[in-house]
Short mmCIF file of C-alpha atoms (C1' of nucleotides) in Angstrom, two decimals:
data_model
loop_
_atom_site.label_atom_id
_atom_site.label_comp_id
_atom_site.label_asym_id
_atom_site.label_seq_id
_atom_site.Cartn_x
_atom_site.Cartn_y
_atom_site.Cartn_z
CA MET A 1 -16.06 39.44 24.21
CA SER A 2 -14.10 37.44 21.69
CA PRO A 3 -15.99 35.66 18.99
CA ALA A 4 -14.58 32.37 19.93
CA ALA A 5 -16.47 32.43 23.36
CA GLY A 6 -19.95 32.15 21.86
CA ASN A 7 -19.90 28.96 19.93
CA LYS A 8 -19.79 30.55 16.42
CA ALA A 9 -21.21 33.19 14.21
CA PRO A 10 -20.64 36.83 15.08
CA GLN A 11 -23.77 38.42 16.03
CA LYS A 12 -23.58 41.41 13.86
CA ALA A 13 -19.99 41.60 12.73
CA PRO A 14 -19.49 45.39 12.64
CA ASN A 15 -15.98 44.88 11.64
CA GLY A 16 -15.30 43.58 8.10
CA ASN A 17 -11.84 42.54 8.72
CA ARG A 18 -13.08 39.64 10.58
CA ASP A 19 -12.87 37.23 7.88
CA ALA A 20 -9.58 38.29 6.63
CA THR A 21 -7.71 37.72 9.77
CA ASP A 22 -9.01 34.30 10.77
CA ARG A 23 -8.67 33.24 7.00
CA ALA A 24 -4.87 34.36 7.12
CA LEU A 25 -4.39 32.40 10.37
CA ILE A 26 -6.06 29.26 9.01
CA ALA A 27 -3.85 29.47 5.95
CA ALA A 28 -0.81 29.98 8.16
CA GLY A 29 -1.92 27.12 10.36
CA LEU A 30 -2.34 24.71 7.27
CA GLU A 31 1.16 25.56 6.22
CA LEU A 32 3.01 25.47 9.58
CA PHE A 33 1.05 22.62 11.29
CA GLY A 34 1.67 20.75 8.13
CA GLU A 35 5.40 21.43 8.18
CA TYR A 36 6.36 21.35 11.66
CA GLY A 37 3.33 19.38 13.49
CA PHE A 38 1.38 20.88 16.29
CA ASN A 39 3.97 21.09 18.92
CA GLY A 40 6.71 22.24 16.57
CA THR A 41 4.65 25.30 15.59
CA SER A 42 4.61 28.08 17.85
CA THR A 43 2.05 30.79 18.31
CA ARG A 44 4.60 33.32 17.21
CA MET A 45 5.36 31.58 14.14
CA LEU A 46 1.54 31.38 13.36
CA SER A 47 1.45 35.10 14.01
CA GLN A 48 4.31 36.27 11.92
CA SER A 49 3.38 33.95 8.95
CA SER A 50 -0.16 35.25 8.94
CA GLY A 51 0.49 38.94 9.71
CA ALA A 52 -1.98 38.62 12.46
CA ASN A 53 -0.99 39.49 16.01
CA VAL A 54 -0.43 36.72 18.58
CA SER A 55 -3.45 37.50 20.43
CA ALA A 56 -5.79 37.16 17.57
CA ILE A 57 -5.47 33.45 18.01
CA ALA A 58 -7.01 33.56 21.32
CA TYR A 59 -9.57 36.08 20.08
CA TYR A 60 -10.64 34.06 17.11
CA PHE A 61 -10.17 30.42 18.11
CA GLY A 62 -9.70 30.49 21.93
CA ASN A 63 -6.37 29.07 21.82
CA LYS A 64 -3.74 27.27 19.61
CA GLU A 65 -5.83 24.07 19.82
CA GLY A 66 -8.88 25.99 18.46
CA LEU A 67 -6.89 27.08 15.45
CA TYR A 68 -5.68 23.69 14.98
CA LYS A 69 -9.29 22.09 14.78
CA ALA A 70 -10.16 24.90 12.44
CA VAL A 71 -7.39 23.96 10.27
CA ILE A 72 -8.60 20.38 10.22
CA GLU A 73 -12.26 21.64 9.41
CA HIS A 74 -10.63 23.44 6.49
CA ILE A 75 -9.07 20.37 5.36
CA VAL A 76 -12.22 18.40 5.47
CA GLN A 77 -13.95 21.10 3.53
CA ARG A 78 -11.16 21.11 0.83
CA ALA A 79 -11.17 17.38 0.54
CA THR A 80 -14.91 17.31 0.40
CA GLN A 81 -14.47 19.62 -2.64
CA TYR A 82 -12.68 16.87 -4.48
CA ILE A 83 -14.44 13.77 -3.55
CA GLY A 84 -17.71 15.01 -2.50
CA PRO A 85 -19.37 15.10 -5.91
CA ALA A 86 -18.44 11.46 -6.67
CA CYS A 87 -20.01 10.35 -3.30
CA GLU A 88 -23.15 12.20 -3.73
CA ALA A 89 -23.58 10.79 -7.23
CA ILE A 90 -23.36 7.39 -5.63
CA ARG A 91 -25.46 8.04 -2.72
CA GLU A 92 -28.27 8.99 -4.92
CA LYS A 93 -28.40 6.10 -7.05
CA GLU A 94 -27.03 3.57 -4.71
CA PRO A 95 -30.29 1.52 -4.41
CA MET A 96 -30.47 0.90 -8.22
CA LEU A 97 -26.73 0.03 -9.03
CA THR A 98 -25.99 -2.99 -10.91
CA LYS A 99 -22.69 -4.83 -10.78
CA LEU A 100 -21.53 -2.92 -13.91
CA SER A 101 -22.70 0.44 -12.79
CA ALA A 102 -21.13 0.02 -9.36
CA ARG A 103 -17.89 -0.84 -11.00
CA LYS A 104 -18.01 2.30 -13.13
CA ALA A 105 -18.96 4.49 -9.98
CA LEU A 106 -16.08 2.73 -8.13
CA LYS A 107 -13.74 3.68 -10.94
CA THR A 108 -15.00 7.30 -10.63
CA LEU A 109 -14.53 7.37 -6.79
CA VAL A 110 -11.01 5.82 -6.99
CA GLU A 111 -9.95 8.39 -9.56
CA SER A 112 -11.10 11.22 -7.65
CA VAL A 113 -9.41 10.12 -4.51
CA ALA A 114 -6.35 9.57 -6.50
CA HIS A 115 -6.59 12.90 -8.16
CA LEU A 116 -6.57 14.55 -4.71
CA PHE A 117 -3.71 12.37 -3.16
CA VAL A 118 -1.53 11.54 -6.12
CA ASP A 119 -1.81 14.53 -8.66
CA SER A 120 -2.46 17.40 -6.29
CA ASP A 121 0.41 19.17 -4.14
CA GLU A 122 -2.33 20.54 -1.79
CA PRO A 123 -2.73 17.70 0.57
CA LYS A 124 1.12 17.34 0.93
CA SER A 125 0.82 19.83 3.95
CA TRP A 126 -2.10 17.62 5.29
CA ALA A 127 -0.08 14.49 5.44
CA LEU A 128 1.71 15.09 8.71
CA ILE A 129 -1.66 16.40 10.28
CA VAL A 130 -3.79 13.45 9.20
CA MET A 131 -1.10 10.95 10.03
CA ARG A 132 -0.63 12.29 13.45
CA GLU A 133 -4.33 12.10 14.25
CA GLN A 134 -4.36 8.52 12.91
CA ALA A 135 -1.46 7.38 15.20
CA ARG A 136 -2.79 9.37 18.30
CA PRO A 137 -6.24 10.58 17.74
CA THR A 138 -7.24 13.82 19.60
CA GLU A 139 -10.73 15.31 19.60
CA ALA A 140 -9.82 16.62 16.27
CA PHE A 141 -9.88 13.18 14.61
CA ASP A 142 -13.64 13.14 14.96
CA ILE A 143 -13.63 16.02 12.59
CA LEU A 144 -11.65 14.10 10.05
CA TYR A 145 -13.45 10.92 10.55
CA TYR A 146 -17.00 12.09 10.57
CA GLY A 147 -16.25 14.76 8.11
CA MET A 148 -14.70 12.36 5.32
CA MET A 149 -13.27 9.10 6.27
CA LYS A 150 -16.41 7.63 7.28
CA THR A 151 -18.50 8.32 4.13
CA LEU A 152 -15.59 7.61 1.86
CA HIS A 153 -14.87 4.14 3.55
CA GLY A 154 -18.47 3.38 3.53
CA GLN A 155 -19.20 4.15 0.06
CA ILE A 156 -16.32 2.02 -1.16
CA SER A 157 -17.43 -0.93 1.04
CA ALA A 158 -20.98 -0.45 -0.38
CA LEU A 159 -19.80 -0.57 -4.09
CA ILE A 160 -17.45 -3.60 -3.10
CA GLY A 161 -20.53 -5.32 -1.81
CA ILE A 162 -22.34 -4.79 -5.04
CA CYS A 163 -19.57 -5.86 -7.19
CA THR A 164 -18.46 -9.03 -5.17
CA GLY A 165 -21.80 -10.13 -3.48
CA LEU A 166 -20.29 -9.43 0.03
CA PRO A 167 -22.41 -7.89 2.66
CA ALA A 168 -21.43 -4.17 2.64
CA GLN A 169 -21.76 -4.08 6.29
CA GLY A 170 -19.51 -7.22 6.73
CA ASP A 171 -15.86 -7.02 7.94
CA GLU A 172 -14.31 -8.41 4.59
CA ALA A 173 -15.86 -5.54 2.50
CA LYS A 174 -14.62 -2.98 5.08
CA ILE A 175 -11.18 -4.47 4.98
CA ARG A 176 -11.21 -4.51 1.27
CA ALA A 177 -12.22 -0.96 1.16
CA HIS A 178 -9.30 -0.45 3.68
CA THR A 179 -6.61 -1.86 1.14
CA PHE A 180 -8.05 0.22 -1.71
CA LEU A 181 -7.63 3.43 0.38
CA GLY A 182 -4.16 2.08 1.35
CA GLN A 183 -3.09 1.71 -2.25
CA ILE A 184 -3.84 5.38 -2.85
CA LEU A 185 -3.00 6.79 0.37
CA VAL A 186 0.41 5.40 0.45
CA PHE A 187 1.33 7.84 -2.41
CA LEU A 188 0.86 10.54 0.05
CA SER A 189 1.94 9.05 3.32
CA SER A 190 5.20 7.35 1.87
CA ARG A 191 5.76 9.52 -0.99
CA GLU A 192 9.37 10.19 0.00
CA THR A 193 10.15 6.54 -0.34
CA LEU A 194 8.76 6.24 -3.84
CA ILE A 195 10.67 9.27 -4.99
CA ARG A 196 13.94 7.80 -3.91
CA GLN A 197 13.09 4.38 -5.54
CA LEU A 198 12.27 5.99 -8.86
CA GLY A 199 15.49 8.22 -8.47
CA VAL A 200 13.57 11.46 -9.18
CA LYS A 201 13.06 14.60 -7.28
CA LYS A 202 9.40 14.96 -8.12
CA LEU A 203 6.65 12.80 -9.62
CA SER A 204 6.42 13.59 -13.39
CA ASP A 205 3.26 13.76 -15.33
CA HIS A 206 4.09 10.42 -16.84
CA HIS A 207 4.53 8.81 -13.34
CA VAL A 208 1.25 10.33 -12.42
CA SER A 209 -0.80 8.92 -15.40
CA LEU A 210 1.00 5.49 -14.90
CA ILE A 211 0.01 5.47 -11.07
CA HIS A 212 -3.44 6.19 -12.21
CA LYS A 213 -3.51 3.13 -14.51
CA VAL A 214 -1.70 0.81 -12.13
CA LEU A 215 -4.30 1.76 -9.34
CA TRP A 216 -7.31 1.07 -11.36
CA ALA A 217 -6.14 -2.00 -12.98
CA GLN A 218 -5.31 -3.43 -9.47
CA VAL A 219 -8.60 -2.41 -7.89
CA ALA A 220 -10.49 -3.94 -10.76
CA ALA A 221 -8.49 -7.18 -10.45
CA ALA A 222 -9.07 -7.22 -6.76
CA LEU A 223 -12.84 -6.96 -7.44
CA LYS A 224 -12.70 -10.21 -9.11
CA VAL A 225 -11.49 -11.89 -6.14
CA PRO A 226 -14.44 -14.26 -4.78
CA MET A 227 -15.53 -13.63 -1.16
CA LEU A 228 -13.29 -15.18 1.41
CA CYS A 229 -15.16 -15.11 4.54
CA ARG A 230 -17.06 -17.86 5.55
CA GLY A 231 -20.12 -15.74 5.95
CA GLU A 232 -19.93 -15.59 9.97
CA ASP A 233 -19.88 -11.83 9.95
CA ARG A 234 -22.97 -9.63 9.55
CA MET B 1 34.60 12.68 28.05
CA SER B 2 31.28 11.31 27.15
CA PRO B 3 31.08 8.36 25.15
CA ALA B 4 28.83 10.44 22.73
CA ALA B 5 31.85 12.29 21.56
CA GLY B 6 33.44 9.65 19.79
CA ASN B 7 30.94 8.68 16.97
CA LYS B 8 29.74 5.51 18.66
CA ALA B 9 30.68 2.34 20.51
CA PRO B 10 32.28 2.93 23.93
CA GLN B 11 35.85 2.18 23.98
CA LYS B 12 36.07 -0.24 26.89
CA ALA B 13 32.97 0.17 28.87
CA PRO B 14 34.39 0.42 32.09
CA ASN B 15 31.07 0.64 33.83
CA GLY B 16 28.58 -2.00 33.72
CA ASN B 17 25.71 0.40 34.02
CA ARG B 18 26.58 1.74 30.71
CA ASP B 19 24.33 -0.53 28.63
CA ALA B 20 21.46 -0.47 31.04
CA THR B 21 21.23 3.34 31.07
CA ASP B 22 21.23 4.02 27.37
CA ARG B 23 19.03 1.00 26.71
CA ALA B 24 16.51 2.52 29.14
CA LEU B 25 16.82 5.74 27.39
CA ILE B 26 16.22 4.28 23.98
CA ALA B 27 13.09 2.30 25.44
CA ALA B 28 11.86 5.58 26.91
CA GLY B 29 12.37 7.29 23.66
CA LEU B 30 10.60 4.65 21.67
CA GLU B 31 7.70 4.96 23.88
CA LEU B 32 7.60 8.82 24.23
CA PHE B 33 8.49 9.80 20.73
CA GLY B 34 6.10 7.41 19.36
CA GLU B 35 3.35 8.75 21.73
CA TYR B 36 4.14 12.46 21.48
CA GLY B 37 6.36 13.09 18.63
CA PHE B 38 9.79 14.61 18.73
CA ASN B 39 8.84 17.96 19.73
CA GLY B 40 6.13 16.82 22.06
CA THR B 41 8.60 14.78 24.22
CA SER B 42 10.67 16.80 26.61
CA THR B 43 14.39 15.58 27.89
CA ARG B 44 12.66 15.42 31.24
CA MET B 45 10.07 13.41 30.32
CA LEU B 46 12.62 11.03 28.88
CA SER B 47 14.72 11.18 31.93
CA GLN B 48 11.73 10.28 34.23
CA SER B 49 10.53 7.45 32.14
CA SER B 50 13.83 5.99 31.78
CA GLY B 51 14.95 6.49 35.38
CA ALA B 52 17.89 8.10 34.15
CA ASN B 53 19.07 11.80 34.88
CA VAL B 54 18.58 14.30 32.34
CA SER B 55 22.20 14.71 31.77
CA ALA B 56 22.66 11.10 30.69
CA ILE B 57 20.93 12.27 27.31
CA ALA B 58 23.83 14.46 26.47
CA TYR B 59 26.22 12.21 28.00
CA TYR B 60 25.53 9.14 25.74
CA PHE B 61 23.74 10.66 22.76
CA GLY B 62 25.22 14.15 22.56
CA ASN B 63 21.62 15.70 22.59
CA LYS B 64 18.08 15.00 22.26
CA GLU B 65 18.36 14.65 18.52
CA GLY B 66 21.05 11.98 18.83
CA LEU B 67 18.74 9.98 21.16
CA TYR B 68 16.08 10.38 18.57
CA LYS B 69 18.45 8.81 15.92
CA ALA B 70 19.31 6.13 18.19
CA VAL B 71 15.59 5.08 18.65
CA ILE B 72 15.13 5.09 14.71
CA GLU B 73 18.18 2.82 14.30
CA HIS B 74 16.46 0.55 17.06
CA ILE B 75 13.35 0.52 14.97
CA VAL B 76 15.30 -0.44 11.82
CA GLN B 77 16.91 -3.18 13.75
CA ARG B 78 13.65 -4.61 15.29
CA ALA B 79 11.97 -4.38 11.87
CA THR B 80 14.92 -6.15 10.30
CA GLN B 81 14.33 -9.06 12.80
CA TYR B 82 10.96 -9.55 11.28
CA ILE B 83 11.28 -9.13 7.61
CA GLY B 84 15.25 -9.75 7.45
CA PRO B 85 14.99 -13.70 7.17
CA ALA B 86 12.55 -13.39 4.28
CA CYS B 87 14.64 -10.83 2.32
CA GLU B 88 17.65 -12.88 2.72
CA ALA B 89 16.15 -15.96 1.36
CA ILE B 90 15.13 -14.04 -1.60
CA ARG B 91 18.39 -12.43 -2.36
CA GLU B 92 20.19 -15.70 -2.08
CA LYS B 93 18.14 -17.44 -4.84
CA GLU B 94 17.01 -14.31 -6.70
CA PRO B 95 18.96 -15.47 -9.99
CA MET B 96 17.27 -18.84 -10.29
CA LEU B 97 13.83 -17.82 -9.58
CA THR B 98 11.09 -19.03 -11.48
CA LYS B 99 7.56 -17.51 -11.95
CA LEU B 100 6.16 -19.90 -9.49
CA SER B 101 8.83 -19.71 -7.05
CA ALA B 102 8.95 -16.07 -7.16
CA ARG B 103 5.29 -15.94 -6.40
CA LYS B 104 5.80 -17.91 -3.44
CA ALA B 105 8.68 -15.98 -2.21
CA LEU B 106 6.58 -12.81 -2.60
CA LYS B 107 3.75 -14.47 -0.39
CA THR B 108 6.41 -15.30 2.31
CA LEU B 109 7.70 -11.61 2.06
CA VAL B 110 4.04 -10.15 2.07
CA GLU B 111 2.95 -12.17 5.01
CA SER B 112 6.03 -11.42 7.08
CA VAL B 113 5.49 -7.74 6.42
CA ALA B 114 1.95 -8.17 7.30
CA HIS B 115 2.79 -10.04 10.49
CA LEU B 116 4.80 -7.14 11.56
CA PHE B 117 2.32 -4.33 10.56
CA VAL B 118 -1.03 -6.10 11.19
CA ASP B 119 -0.79 -8.51 13.92
CA SER B 120 2.16 -7.08 16.10
CA ASP B 121 1.50 -4.19 18.58
CA GLU B 122 5.20 -3.32 18.61
CA PRO B 123 5.16 -0.89 15.46
CA LYS B 124 2.34 1.02 16.88
CA SER B 125 4.69 3.36 18.63
CA TRP B 126 6.73 3.59 15.25
CA ALA B 127 3.93 4.77 13.43
CA LEU B 128 4.20 8.42 14.30
CA ILE B 129 7.80 8.51 14.04
CA VAL B 130 8.05 6.78 10.72
CA MET B 131 5.13 8.95 9.14
CA ARG B 132 6.72 12.03 10.41
CA GLU B 133 9.89 11.15 8.61
CA GLN B 134 7.96 10.49 5.43
CA ALA B 135 6.14 13.73 5.62
CA ARG B 136 9.37 15.81 6.62
CA PRO B 137 12.33 13.75 6.12
CA THR B 138 15.30 14.60 8.45
CA GLU B 139 18.63 13.17 8.43
CA ALA B 140 17.13 10.25 10.36
CA PHE B 141 15.05 9.30 7.26
CA ASP B 142 18.30 7.94 5.56
CA ILE B 143 18.48 5.43 8.52
CA LEU B 144 15.01 4.25 7.77
CA TYR B 145 15.42 4.37 3.98
CA TYR B 146 18.73 2.65 3.57
CA GLY B 147 18.07 0.41 6.61
CA MET B 148 14.89 -1.15 5.44
CA MET B 149 12.63 0.57 3.04
CA LYS B 150 15.08 0.44 0.07
CA THR B 151 15.81 -3.26 0.46
CA LEU B 152 12.19 -4.26 1.05
CA HIS B 153 10.83 -2.01 -1.86
CA GLY B 154 13.62 -3.36 -4.15
CA GLN B 155 12.89 -6.94 -3.42
CA ILE B 156 9.20 -6.55 -3.99
CA SER B 157 9.76 -4.72 -7.25
CA ALA B 158 12.33 -7.75 -8.36
CA LEU B 159 9.63 -10.29 -7.54
CA ILE B 160 7.02 -8.32 -9.44
CA GLY B 161 9.34 -8.20 -12.47
CA ILE B 162 9.88 -11.89 -12.30
CA CYS B 163 5.96 -12.67 -11.94
CA THR B 164 4.84 -10.18 -14.53
CA GLY B 165 7.82 -9.82 -16.95
CA LEU B 166 8.12 -6.15 -16.05
CA PRO B 167 11.73 -4.70 -16.01
CA ALA B 168 12.48 -4.87 -12.13
CA GLN B 169 14.09 -1.46 -12.52
CA GLY B 170 11.44 0.13 -14.33
CA ASP B 171 8.82 2.70 -13.09
CA GLU B 172 5.91 0.29 -13.31
CA ALA B 173 7.36 -2.42 -11.07
CA LYS B 174 8.30 0.02 -8.48
CA ILE B 175 4.93 1.77 -8.61
CA ARG B 176 3.28 -1.66 -8.24
CA ALA B 177 5.54 -2.45 -5.26
CA HIS B 178 4.30 0.66 -3.82
CA THR B 179 0.83 -0.14 -4.03
CA PHE B 180 1.51 -3.41 -2.41
CA LEU B 181 3.21 -1.90 0.48
CA GLY B 182 0.42 0.61 0.72
CA GLN B 183 -2.05 -2.19 1.05
CA ILE B 184 -0.21 -3.39 4.16
CA LEU B 185 1.02 -0.13 5.53
CA VAL B 186 -2.61 1.10 5.67
CA PHE B 187 -3.27 -1.23 8.60
CA LEU B 188 -0.68 0.57 10.68
CA SER B 189 -1.00 4.20 9.48
CA SER B 190 -4.75 4.38 9.44
CA ARG B 191 -5.66 1.63 11.94
CA GLU B 192 -8.01 4.02 13.86
CA THR B 193 -10.08 4.65 10.88
CA LEU B 194 -10.36 0.85 10.46
CA ILE B 195 -11.23 0.20 13.99
CA ARG B 196 -14.01 2.68 13.82
CA GLN B 197 -15.37 1.29 10.55
CA LEU B 198 -15.40 -2.05 11.92
CA GLY B 199 -17.05 -0.82 15.28
CA VAL B 200 -14.69 -2.46 17.65
CA LYS B 201 -11.93 -1.36 20.16
CA LYS B 202 -9.21 -3.75 18.80
CA LEU B 203 -8.60 -6.13 16.05
CA SER B 204 -9.48 -9.54 16.81
CA ASP B 205 -7.76 -12.69 15.77
CA HIS B 206 -10.57 -13.23 13.47
CA HIS B 207 -9.86 -9.81 11.98
CA VAL B 208 -6.24 -10.39 11.60
CA SER B 209 -6.46 -13.71 9.92
CA LEU B 210 -9.00 -12.25 7.54
CA ILE B 211 -6.77 -9.44 6.67
CA HIS B 212 -4.08 -11.65 5.82
CA LYS B 213 -6.36 -13.64 3.49
CA VAL B 214 -7.61 -10.46 1.83
CA LEU B 215 -4.03 -9.11 1.42
CA TRP B 216 -2.55 -12.15 -0.25
CA ALA B 217 -5.57 -12.72 -2.39
CA GLN B 218 -5.47 -9.21 -3.70
CA VAL B 219 -1.72 -9.14 -4.25
CA ALA B 220 -2.07 -12.33 -6.22
CA ALA B 221 -4.83 -10.88 -8.32
CA ALA B 222 -2.64 -7.80 -9.06
CA LEU B 223 0.13 -10.04 -10.08
CA LYS B 224 -2.06 -11.24 -12.97
CA VAL B 225 -2.46 -7.85 -14.37
CA PRO B 226 -0.44 -7.63 -17.49
CA MET B 227 2.12 -4.80 -17.89
CA LEU B 228 0.57 -1.32 -18.42
CA CYS B 229 3.57 0.69 -19.46
CA ARG B 230 4.44 1.02 -22.97
CA GLY B 231 8.02 -0.19 -22.44
CA GLU B 232 9.43 3.47 -22.54
CA ASP B 233 11.02 3.40 -19.16
CA ARG B 234 14.21 1.32 -18.22
"C1'" DG C 1 -24.87 63.81 7.38
"C1'" DC C 2 -22.76 64.55 11.60
"C1'" DG C 3 -20.56 63.43 16.15
"C1'" DA C 4 -20.76 60.35 20.20
"C1'" DC C 5 -20.82 56.02 22.02
"C1'" DA C 6 -19.98 51.13 22.10
"C1'" DA C 7 -18.44 47.07 20.36
"C1'" DA C 8 -15.05 44.82 17.59
"C1'" DT C 9 -10.39 44.27 16.62
"C1'" DT C 10 -5.44 44.85 16.93
"C1'" DC C 11 -1.52 45.91 19.38
"C1'" DA C 12 2.76 45.78 22.12
"C1'" DA C 13 4.31 44.12 26.70
"C1'" DT C 14 4.42 40.71 29.99
"C1'" DC C 15 3.27 36.58 32.90
"C1'" DG C 16 4.84 32.19 34.95
"C1'" DA C 17 6.03 27.74 33.02
"C1'" DT C 18 8.88 24.92 30.38
"C1'" DT C 19 12.07 23.97 27.16
"C1'" DG C 20 17.10 21.90 25.72
"C1'" DA C 21 21.24 22.41 27.31
"C1'" DT C 22 25.12 23.15 30.50
"C1'" DT C 23 27.71 23.50 34.63
"C1'" DT C 24 29.23 21.98 39.00
"C1'" DA C 25 29.32 18.53 42.46
"C1'" DT C 26 29.02 13.93 44.08
"C1'" DT C 27 29.07 8.91 43.65
"C1'" DT C 28 30.67 4.76 41.55
"C1'" DT C 29 33.97 1.90 39.27
"C1'" DT C 30 38.50 0.49 37.98
"C1'" DA D 1 43.86 8.33 42.92
"C1'" DA D 2 41.95 8.39 37.97
"C1'" DA D 3 38.21 7.66 35.26
"C1'" DA D 4 33.56 7.11 34.36
"C1'" DA D 5 28.86 7.81 35.63
"C1'" DT D 6 25.30 9.86 38.11
"C1'" DA D 7 22.85 13.64 40.31
"C1'" DA D 8 21.37 18.39 41.40
"C1'" DA D 9 21.32 23.03 40.27
"C1'" DT D 10 20.97 26.32 36.82
"C1'" DC D 11 21.33 28.65 32.19
"C1'" DA D 12 19.27 31.70 28.72
"C1'" DA D 13 15.68 31.23 25.40
"C1'" DT D 14 11.11 30.31 24.33
"C1'" DC D 15 6.71 28.61 25.12
"C1'" DG D 16 1.13 29.42 25.28
"C1'" DA D 17 -1.59 32.67 27.31
"C1'" DT D 18 -3.19 36.97 29.14
"C1'" DT D 19 -3.20 41.76 30.01
"C1'" DG D 20 -5.00 46.56 29.32
"C1'" DA D 21 -4.30 50.14 26.44
"C1'" DA D 22 -4.91 52.00 21.45
"C1'" DT D 23 -7.26 51.58 17.17
"C1'" DT D 24 -10.84 50.84 13.97
"C1'" DT D 25 -15.54 50.10 12.71
"C1'" DG D 26 -20.61 50.27 13.04
"C1'" DT D 27 -24.66 52.12 15.40
"C1'" DC D 28 -27.63 55.55 16.58
"C1'" DG D 29 -29.57 59.89 18.38
"C1'" DC D 30 -30.19 64.12 16.32
#
DNA sequence: GCGACAAATTCAATCGATTGATTTATTTTT
DNA sequence: AAAAATAAATCAATCGATTGAATTTGTCGC
């Protein structure tokens, strides 16, 4: 029986090659799905790039879509490595945050998200995958949403709430959090446009540090905007 | 000879159905490419959805990619209908803009872009297409970039320059313009996340008007941020 | 510690279905 | 009748998935 049949976890894994093969497939999937999209990536490409046989896809992940989901889970796991620490630090001391400390926590969070999406080259392969899921959510979107988006979005809303006096569960705090994320995400999702505008081939260190400065300066300025809603929402 | 052989524009359009067929194909392409992506859309789907025969794709557009480019051109044309007027108004009086009038012009521009990407449902089908081109630019990206992005981005940079004293052609003004666009675009590119956070199925009129308020309030606040760069760039 | 057996894994070969594109024939318009 | 446009049929190529055999690996009686 293939390990993909039972939900997870091989019973006794007599063969040590197990990890090596499915890791190679996930690595290939990350590369190829990111480069060519789901439909643009054939099982044969995945097989060749990973060195594994085509049937290994069905064997380990059920089918191509199963591998795709595994790749998404891997993305969530990697992203968590970047922003997880900042999120947990906030969750721990959230009840006793003051305006000032909340501001500081938000800065840390914004910087770690920016570090992931602006500095690092790693998520460049994620972009197409994540954007596709945003545009046409499949079952895999749940993995992305519950695995990272929801927590991140919620934390930012909470901090905005503390800093501005807005109800953290209200529409305005959520919308503001969305614009904060937008300012950062655009450097991943629309990087090609920025590159062309700047007339360079790649973002230099100088650009990256300037982006960080601009980001925090503008987020900080946005925090000073007084509440706009007329208190109708929760 | 097929009309797609010569680069464009039918010589004398002897058949009245000419326009109807290729328009139907573009409409179908807009729908299907937006829904399933380029690779996910087959020529047979396009044929069935448009009512045209499969061979009409080759006849009018050379091949599937030709139709895809025509769809992108259509997107640019539609977007220009939204934001073109605001852009031209600015270009006309750019030399004599004061800080105050530039601020007002920027507000108009931001609102027309937001009107397109937040209020309207039309660009929802564009999202996947545009995002894909951003992630992996093909030749078609040039159409998007030179047809709308470049002008829009440049105009915003120019207005930021006037409002803040930054050089409009400098890196910081361009980066700031990018974050402004990011705050708006995120409502298209990551709408699914926002929808889930708000706990609704669709953005209500109340949400839309609140988003507009938040957007302008934050952009206005960002304009007050003094220049950050140490004047090294152009 | 050995050899046999079973489970886990890999492999090449092949399935029917679908892909984009082309060809040939027919209809419509001028 | 000539040109333009549509329709139907068909092309080789490739798709995801499956097959059953071959190979590797761990387990267990002895």
